[in-house]
Amino acid sequence: MKIIELPIEFEFNGQKNYIYPSLIILENELTLVDTGYTNFLNLIENEILKNGYEIKNLKNIIITHYDDNHIGSLYDFKEKYPWINIIASEIESKYISGEM
């Protein structure tokens, strides 16, 4: 197993910022940990590709908690890649599913 950080650079209030979603690689299966802010899908896709991995191998997304910088692009990922499994705690899953 290998874990790499995906540095995502973005500007907020005129300042350069970074978030670091992680990519877990196990054999040929990818798991993304957190999805960044809304509209970060392309930024994360580009980082995955830049690291030599193919998006078609993305099988899971783990959401650590329900904050904008962790869940913001989850909907976009699920729409574009409907085969992806979403993994979250029982408490967080209620918010992700829209139950709460």
mmCIF file of N, CA and C in Angstrom:
data_model
loop_
_atom_site.group_PDB
_atom_site.id
_atom_site.type_symbol
_atom_site.label_atom_id
_atom_site.label_comp_id
_atom_site.label_asym_id
_atom_site.label_seq_id
_atom_site.Cartn_x
_atom_site.Cartn_y
_atom_site.Cartn_z
ATOM 1 N N MET A 1 0.853 -1.180 0.000
ATOM 2 C CA MET A 1 0.000 0.000 0.000
ATOM 3 C C MET A 1 0.894 1.237 0.000
ATOM 4 N N LYS A 2 0.418 2.242 -0.700
ATOM 5 C CA LYS A 2 1.131 3.514 -0.790
ATOM 6 C C LYS A 2 0.123 4.631 -0.544
ATOM 7 N N ILE A 3 0.545 5.672 0.159
ATOM 8 C CA ILE A 3 -0.314 6.840 0.397
ATOM 9 C C ILE A 3 0.456 8.077 -0.042
ATOM 10 N N ILE A 4 -0.175 8.884 -0.895
ATOM 11 C CA ILE A 4 0.457 10.128 -1.322
ATOM 12 C C ILE A 4 -0.489 11.292 -1.081
ATOM 13 N N GLU A 5 0.095 12.437 -0.774
ATOM 14 C CA GLU A 5 -0.687 13.656 -0.641
ATOM 15 C C GLU A 5 -0.820 14.302 -2.015
ATOM 16 N N LEU A 6 -1.957 14.903 -2.252
ATOM 17 C CA LEU A 6 -2.213 15.614 -3.499
ATOM 18 C C LEU A 6 -2.306 17.108 -3.177
ATOM 19 N N PRO A 7 -1.218 17.848 -3.313
ATOM 20 C CA PRO A 7 -1.275 19.275 -2.980
ATOM 21 C C PRO A 7 -2.146 20.030 -3.990
ATOM 22 N N ILE A 8 -3.200 20.621 -3.498
ATOM 23 C CA ILE A 8 -4.123 21.378 -4.335
ATOM 24 C C ILE A 8 -3.970 22.852 -3.984
ATOM 25 N N GLU A 9 -3.442 23.618 -4.936
ATOM 26 C CA GLU A 9 -3.230 25.054 -4.725
ATOM 27 C C GLU A 9 -4.458 25.815 -5.207
ATOM 28 N N PHE A 10 -4.877 26.809 -4.420
ATOM 29 C CA PHE A 10 -6.000 27.660 -4.802
ATOM 30 C C PHE A 10 -5.838 29.018 -4.147
ATOM 31 N N GLU A 11 -6.551 29.989 -4.678
ATOM 32 C CA GLU A 11 -6.489 31.337 -4.133
ATOM 33 C C GLU A 11 -7.765 31.630 -3.365
ATOM 34 N N PHE A 12 -7.606 32.239 -2.196
ATOM 35 C CA PHE A 12 -8.743 32.634 -1.372
ATOM 36 C C PHE A 12 -8.432 33.984 -0.759
ATOM 37 N N ASN A 13 -9.317 34.944 -0.969
ATOM 38 C CA ASN A 13 -9.117 36.310 -0.475
ATOM 39 C C ASN A 13 -7.765 36.866 -0.892
ATOM 40 N N GLY A 14 -7.372 36.569 -2.136
ATOM 41 C CA GLY A 14 -6.129 37.103 -2.671
ATOM 42 C C GLY A 14 -4.864 36.430 -2.173
ATOM 43 N N GLN A 15 -5.006 35.340 -1.412
ATOM 44 C CA GLN A 15 -3.827 34.643 -0.894
ATOM 45 C C GLN A 15 -3.791 33.212 -1.404
ATOM 46 N N LYS A 16 -2.565 32.726 -1.635
ATOM 47 C CA LYS A 16 -2.372 31.352 -2.065
ATOM 48 C C LYS A 16 -2.587 30.418 -0.868
ATOM 49 N N ASN A 17 -3.382 29.373 -1.084
ATOM 50 C CA ASN A 17 -3.658 28.379 -0.057
ATOM 51 C C ASN A 17 -3.479 26.986 -0.647
ATOM 52 N N TYR A 18 -3.413 26.003 0.229
ATOM 53 C CA TYR A 18 -3.308 24.613 -0.181
ATOM 54 C C TYR A 18 -4.211 23.748 0.685
ATOM 55 N N ILE A 19 -4.734 22.693 0.076
ATOM 56 C CA ILE A 19 -5.315 21.597 0.830
ATOM 57 C C ILE A 19 -4.583 20.342 0.364
ATOM 58 N N TYR A 20 -4.663 19.284 1.134
ATOM 59 C CA TYR A 20 -3.917 18.074 0.829
ATOM 60 C C TYR A 20 -4.782 16.818 0.952
ATOM 61 N N PRO A 21 -5.702 16.607 -0.006
ATOM 62 C CA PRO A 21 -6.386 15.318 -0.002
ATOM 63 C C PRO A 21 -5.331 14.230 -0.205
ATOM 64 N N SER A 22 -5.627 13.038 0.235
ATOM 65 C CA SER A 22 -4.667 11.935 0.091
ATOM 66 C C SER A 22 -5.211 10.884 -0.858
ATOM 67 N N LEU A 23 -4.281 10.185 -1.480
ATOM 68 C CA LEU A 23 -4.630 9.093 -2.377
ATOM 69 C C LEU A 23 -3.985 7.825 -1.841
ATOM 70 N N ILE A 24 -4.835 6.828 -1.587
ATOM 71 C CA ILE A 24 -4.353 5.525 -1.118
ATOM 72 C C ILE A 24 -4.328 4.599 -2.328
ATOM 73 N N ILE A 25 -3.164 3.984 -2.549
ATOM 74 C CA ILE A 25 -3.007 3.077 -3.673
ATOM 75 C C ILE A 25 -2.772 1.683 -3.112
ATOM 76 N N LEU A 26 -3.659 0.764 -3.443
ATOM 77 C CA LEU A 26 -3.533 -0.626 -3.012
ATOM 78 C C LEU A 26 -3.697 -1.490 -4.252
ATOM 79 N N GLU A 27 -2.586 -2.111 -4.647
ATOM 80 C CA GLU A 27 -2.531 -2.835 -5.915
ATOM 81 C C GLU A 27 -2.894 -1.848 -7.018
ATOM 82 N N ASN A 28 -3.958 -2.044 -7.768
ATOM 83 C CA ASN A 28 -4.314 -1.108 -8.834
ATOM 84 C C ASN A 28 -5.603 -0.351 -8.502
ATOM 85 N N GLU A 29 -5.954 -0.298 -7.213
ATOM 86 C CA GLU A 29 -7.189 0.351 -6.788
ATOM 87 C C GLU A 29 -6.859 1.631 -6.030
ATOM 88 N N LEU A 30 -7.544 2.703 -6.385
ATOM 89 C CA LEU A 30 -7.311 4.005 -5.761
ATOM 90 C C LEU A 30 -8.450 4.362 -4.816
ATOM 91 N N THR A 31 -8.085 4.960 -3.695
ATOM 92 C CA THR A 31 -9.053 5.503 -2.748
ATOM 93 C C THR A 31 -8.647 6.931 -2.440
ATOM 94 N N LEU A 32 -9.544 7.864 -2.663
ATOM 95 C CA LEU A 32 -9.299 9.272 -2.377
ATOM 96 C C LEU A 32 -9.823 9.591 -0.987
ATOM 97 N N VAL A 33 -9.029 10.314 -0.215
ATOM 98 C CA VAL A 33 -9.454 10.750 1.116
ATOM 99 C C VAL A 33 -9.764 12.237 1.034
ATOM 100 N N ASP A 34 -11.047 12.563 1.103
ATOM 101 C CA ASP A 34 -11.592 13.917 1.041
ATOM 102 C C ASP A 34 -11.545 14.485 -0.375
ATOM 103 N N THR A 35 -12.462 15.416 -0.649
ATOM 104 C CA THR A 35 -12.635 15.912 -2.019
ATOM 105 C C THR A 35 -12.424 17.411 -2.175
ATOM 106 N N GLY A 36 -11.930 18.073 -1.152
ATOM 107 C CA GLY A 36 -11.679 19.504 -1.284
ATOM 108 C C GLY A 36 -12.955 20.314 -1.344
ATOM 109 N N TYR A 37 -12.790 21.574 -1.702
ATOM 110 C CA TYR A 37 -13.922 22.495 -1.802
ATOM 111 C C TYR A 37 -14.749 22.223 -3.067
ATOM 112 N N THR A 38 -15.883 22.874 -3.158
ATOM 113 C CA THR A 38 -16.710 22.815 -4.357
ATOM 114 C C THR A 38 -15.876 23.244 -5.564
ATOM 115 N N ASN A 39 -16.108 22.581 -6.676
ATOM 116 C CA ASN A 39 -15.416 22.858 -7.944
ATOM 117 C C ASN A 39 -13.934 22.486 -7.945
ATOM 118 N N PHE A 40 -13.524 21.607 -7.050
ATOM 119 C CA PHE A 40 -12.129 21.146 -7.031
ATOM 120 C C PHE A 40 -11.940 19.824 -7.780
ATOM 121 N N LEU A 41 -12.993 19.298 -8.381
ATOM 122 C CA LEU A 41 -12.894 18.024 -9.089
ATOM 123 C C LEU A 41 -11.746 18.033 -10.094
ATOM 124 N N ASN A 42 -11.705 19.016 -10.971
ATOM 125 C CA ASN A 42 -10.657 19.062 -11.995
ATOM 126 C C ASN A 42 -9.267 19.189 -11.393
ATOM 127 N N LEU A 43 -9.139 19.962 -10.338
ATOM 128 C CA LEU A 43 -7.833 20.120 -9.687
ATOM 129 C C LEU A 43 -7.344 18.787 -9.129
ATOM 130 N N ILE A 44 -8.237 18.044 -8.505
ATOM 131 C CA ILE A 44 -7.867 16.751 -7.921
ATOM 132 C C ILE A 44 -7.598 15.734 -9.024
ATOM 133 N N GLU A 45 -8.444 15.716 -10.046
ATOM 134 C CA GLU A 45 -8.193 14.817 -11.183
ATOM 135 C C GLU A 45 -6.795 15.058 -11.766
ATOM 136 N N ASN A 46 -6.458 16.323 -11.969
ATOM 137 C CA ASN A 46 -5.146 16.660 -12.544
ATOM 138 C C ASN A 46 -3.999 16.170 -11.672
ATOM 139 N N GLU A 47 -4.136 16.292 -10.353
ATOM 140 C CA GLU A 47 -3.079 15.822 -9.447
ATOM 141 C C GLU A 47 -2.946 14.302 -9.486
ATOM 142 N N ILE A 48 -4.077 13.616 -9.565
ATOM 143 C CA ILE A 48 -4.037 12.153 -9.659
ATOM 144 C C ILE A 48 -3.302 11.745 -10.931
ATOM 145 N N LEU A 49 -3.651 12.375 -12.055
ATOM 146 C CA LEU A 49 -3.008 12.075 -13.330
ATOM 147 C C LEU A 49 -1.526 12.444 -13.314
ATOM 148 N N LYS A 50 -1.215 13.589 -12.725
ATOM 149 C CA LYS A 50 0.179 14.047 -12.644
ATOM 150 C C LYS A 50 1.054 13.058 -11.875
ATOM 151 N N ASN A 51 0.443 12.331 -10.949
ATOM 152 C CA ASN A 51 1.176 11.334 -10.164
ATOM 153 C C ASN A 51 1.223 9.968 -10.849
ATOM 154 N N GLY A 52 0.688 9.896 -12.065
ATOM 155 C CA GLY A 52 0.797 8.679 -12.849
ATOM 156 C C GLY A 52 -0.312 7.657 -12.656
ATOM 157 N N TYR A 53 -1.429 8.071 -12.089
ATOM 158 C CA TYR A 53 -2.543 7.152 -11.853
ATOM 159 C C TYR A 53 -3.720 7.511 -12.749
ATOM 160 N N GLU A 54 -4.562 6.521 -13.017
ATOM 161 C CA GLU A 54 -5.718 6.717 -13.884
ATOM 162 C C GLU A 54 -6.994 6.815 -13.055
ATOM 163 N N ILE A 55 -7.829 7.776 -13.417
ATOM 164 C CA ILE A 55 -9.083 8.009 -12.700
ATOM 165 C C ILE A 55 -9.990 6.780 -12.759
ATOM 166 N N LYS A 56 -9.917 6.007 -13.833
ATOM 167 C CA LYS A 56 -10.781 4.824 -13.941
ATOM 168 C C LYS A 56 -10.520 3.829 -12.815
ATOM 169 N N ASN A 57 -9.382 3.946 -12.137
ATOM 170 C CA ASN A 57 -9.045 3.053 -11.030
ATOM 171 C C ASN A 57 -9.485 3.600 -9.672
ATOM 172 N N LEU A 58 -10.139 4.764 -9.679
ATOM 173 C CA LEU A 58 -10.652 5.331 -8.433
ATOM 174 C C LEU A 58 -11.902 4.568 -8.041
ATOM 175 N N LYS A 59 -11.833 3.826 -6.946
ATOM 176 C CA LYS A 59 -12.937 2.958 -6.524
ATOM 177 C C LYS A 59 -13.672 3.474 -5.291
ATOM 178 N N ASN A 60 -12.969 4.236 -4.437
ATOM 179 C CA ASN A 60 -13.551 4.676 -3.168
ATOM 180 C C ASN A 60 -13.180 6.118 -2.875
ATOM 181 N N ILE A 61 -14.065 6.768 -2.136
ATOM 182 C CA ILE A 61 -13.757 8.067 -1.538
ATOM 183 C C ILE A 61 -14.100 7.964 -0.061
ATOM 184 N N ILE A 62 -13.124 8.277 0.765
ATOM 185 C CA ILE A 62 -13.341 8.329 2.215
ATOM 186 C C ILE A 62 -13.540 9.791 2.589
ATOM 187 N N ILE A 63 -14.622 10.070 3.290
ATOM 188 C CA ILE A 63 -14.878 11.413 3.803
ATOM 189 C C ILE A 63 -14.591 11.391 5.300
ATOM 190 N N THR A 64 -13.622 12.191 5.704
ATOM 191 C CA THR A 64 -13.230 12.181 7.118
ATOM 192 C C THR A 64 -14.243 12.902 7.991
ATOM 193 N N HIS A 65 -14.777 14.027 7.493
ATOM 194 C CA HIS A 65 -15.821 14.731 8.223
ATOM 195 C C HIS A 65 -16.489 15.751 7.313
ATOM 196 N N TYR A 66 -17.610 16.251 7.768
ATOM 197 C CA TYR A 66 -18.501 17.083 6.965
ATOM 198 C C TYR A 66 -18.141 18.560 7.106
ATOM 199 N N ASP A 67 -17.054 18.959 6.460
ATOM 200 C CA ASP A 67 -16.666 20.362 6.337
ATOM 201 C C ASP A 67 -16.489 20.650 4.854
ATOM 202 N N ASP A 68 -16.684 21.901 4.460
ATOM 203 C CA ASP A 68 -16.616 22.265 3.046
ATOM 204 C C ASP A 68 -15.322 21.836 2.362
ATOM 205 N N ASN A 69 -14.206 21.945 3.055
ATOM 206 C CA ASN A 69 -12.926 21.616 2.418
ATOM 207 C C ASN A 69 -12.659 20.107 2.373
ATOM 208 N N HIS A 70 -13.563 19.312 2.899
ATOM 209 C CA HIS A 70 -13.428 17.855 2.862
ATOM 210 C C HIS A 70 -14.497 17.203 1.975
ATOM 211 N N ILE A 71 -15.638 17.845 1.862
ATOM 212 C CA ILE A 71 -16.779 17.240 1.161
ATOM 213 C C ILE A 71 -17.258 18.062 -0.041
ATOM 214 N N GLY A 72 -16.649 19.203 -0.274
ATOM 215 C CA GLY A 72 -17.144 20.149 -1.276
ATOM 216 C C GLY A 72 -17.366 19.600 -2.674
ATOM 217 N N SER A 73 -16.475 18.760 -3.164
ATOM 218 C CA SER A 73 -16.606 18.221 -4.528
ATOM 219 C C SER A 73 -17.129 16.789 -4.568
ATOM 220 N N LEU A 74 -17.610 16.282 -3.451
ATOM 221 C CA LEU A 74 -18.095 14.912 -3.412
ATOM 222 C C LEU A 74 -19.224 14.687 -4.415
ATOM 223 N N TYR A 75 -20.179 15.590 -4.475
ATOM 224 C CA TYR A 75 -21.298 15.448 -5.410
ATOM 225 C C TYR A 75 -20.785 15.354 -6.845
ATOM 226 N N ASP A 76 -19.830 16.215 -7.203
ATOM 227 C CA ASP A 76 -19.274 16.210 -8.556
ATOM 228 C C ASP A 76 -18.593 14.880 -8.880
ATOM 229 N N PHE A 77 -17.836 14.345 -7.920
ATOM 230 C CA PHE A 77 -17.196 13.050 -8.125
ATOM 231 C C PHE A 77 -18.233 11.959 -8.350
ATOM 232 N N LYS A 78 -19.268 11.947 -7.530
ATOM 233 C CA LYS A 78 -20.286 10.899 -7.625
ATOM 234 C C LYS A 78 -21.071 11.021 -8.934
ATOM 235 N N GLU A 79 -21.324 12.225 -9.389
ATOM 236 C CA GLU A 79 -22.025 12.426 -10.666
ATOM 237 C C GLU A 79 -21.167 11.953 -11.842
ATOM 238 N N LYS A 80 -19.891 12.294 -11.822
ATOM 239 C CA LYS A 80 -19.013 11.960 -12.943
ATOM 240 C C LYS A 80 -18.580 10.497 -12.922
ATOM 241 N N TYR A 81 -18.419 9.942 -11.719
ATOM 242 C CA TYR A 81 -17.943 8.568 -11.548
ATOM 243 C C TYR A 81 -18.912 7.795 -10.651
ATOM 244 N N PRO A 82 -20.051 7.405 -11.160
ATOM 245 C CA PRO A 82 -21.099 6.800 -10.320
ATOM 246 C C PRO A 82 -20.703 5.470 -9.678
ATOM 247 N N TRP A 83 -19.649 4.827 -10.145
ATOM 248 C CA TRP A 83 -19.216 3.549 -9.570
ATOM 249 C C TRP A 83 -18.462 3.714 -8.250
ATOM 250 N N ILE A 84 -18.101 4.923 -7.898
ATOM 251 C CA ILE A 84 -17.291 5.143 -6.701
ATOM 252 C C ILE A 84 -18.107 4.863 -5.440
ATOM 253 N N ASN A 85 -17.496 4.129 -4.512
ATOM 254 C CA ASN A 85 -18.093 3.891 -3.193
ATOM 255 C C ASN A 85 -17.723 5.044 -2.270
ATOM 256 N N ILE A 86 -18.698 5.532 -1.525
ATOM 257 C CA ILE A 86 -18.460 6.592 -0.548
ATOM 258 C C ILE A 86 -18.373 5.936 0.822
ATOM 259 N N ILE A 87 -17.287 6.227 1.530
ATOM 260 C CA ILE A 87 -17.054 5.647 2.859
ATOM 261 C C ILE A 87 -17.002 6.793 3.860
ATOM 262 N N ALA A 88 -17.828 6.697 4.894
ATOM 263 C CA ALA A 88 -17.868 7.730 5.932
ATOM 264 C C ALA A 88 -18.367 7.098 7.221
ATOM 265 N N SER A 89 -18.168 7.802 8.316
ATOM 266 C CA SER A 89 -18.668 7.310 9.594
ATOM 267 C C SER A 89 -20.192 7.334 9.583
ATOM 268 N N GLU A 90 -20.777 6.618 10.502
ATOM 269 C CA GLU A 90 -22.235 6.569 10.592
ATOM 270 C C GLU A 90 -22.819 7.965 10.802
ATOM 271 N N ILE A 91 -22.193 8.751 11.634
ATOM 272 C CA ILE A 91 -22.679 10.113 11.907
ATOM 273 C C ILE A 91 -22.593 10.971 10.648
ATOM 274 N N GLU A 92 -21.443 10.948 9.976
ATOM 275 C CA GLU A 92 -21.244 11.765 8.777
ATOM 276 C C GLU A 92 -22.125 11.309 7.630
ATOM 277 N N SER A 93 -22.389 10.018 7.524
ATOM 278 C CA SER A 93 -23.158 9.494 6.396
ATOM 279 C C SER A 93 -24.575 10.047 6.365
ATOM 280 N N LYS A 94 -25.137 10.414 7.499
ATOM 281 C CA LYS A 94 -26.476 10.994 7.550
ATOM 282 C C LYS A 94 -26.504 12.359 6.854
ATOM 283 N N TYR A 95 -25.418 13.115 6.978
ATOM 284 C CA TYR A 95 -25.322 14.412 6.330
ATOM 285 C C TYR A 95 -25.016 14.256 4.842
ATOM 286 N N ILE A 96 -24.154 13.313 4.520
ATOM 287 C CA ILE A 96 -23.767 13.086 3.123
ATOM 288 C C ILE A 96 -24.956 12.628 2.303
ATOM 289 N N SER A 97 -25.773 11.757 2.848
ATOM 290 C CA SER A 97 -26.930 11.227 2.125
ATOM 291 C C SER A 97 -28.084 12.226 2.054
ATOM 292 N N GLY A 98 -28.040 13.277 2.871
ATOM 293 C CA GLY A 98 -29.122 14.258 2.912
ATOM 294 C C GLY A 98 -30.197 13.904 3.925
ATOM 295 N N GLU A 99 -29.985 12.817 4.668
ATOM 296 C CA GLU A 99 -30.950 12.422 5.689
ATOM 297 C C GLU A 99 -31.087 13.498 6.754
ATOM 298 N N MET A 100 -30.002 14.204 7.033
ATOM 299 C CA MET A 100 -30.022 15.304 8.011
ATOM 300 C C MET A 100 -29.509 16.567 7.358
#
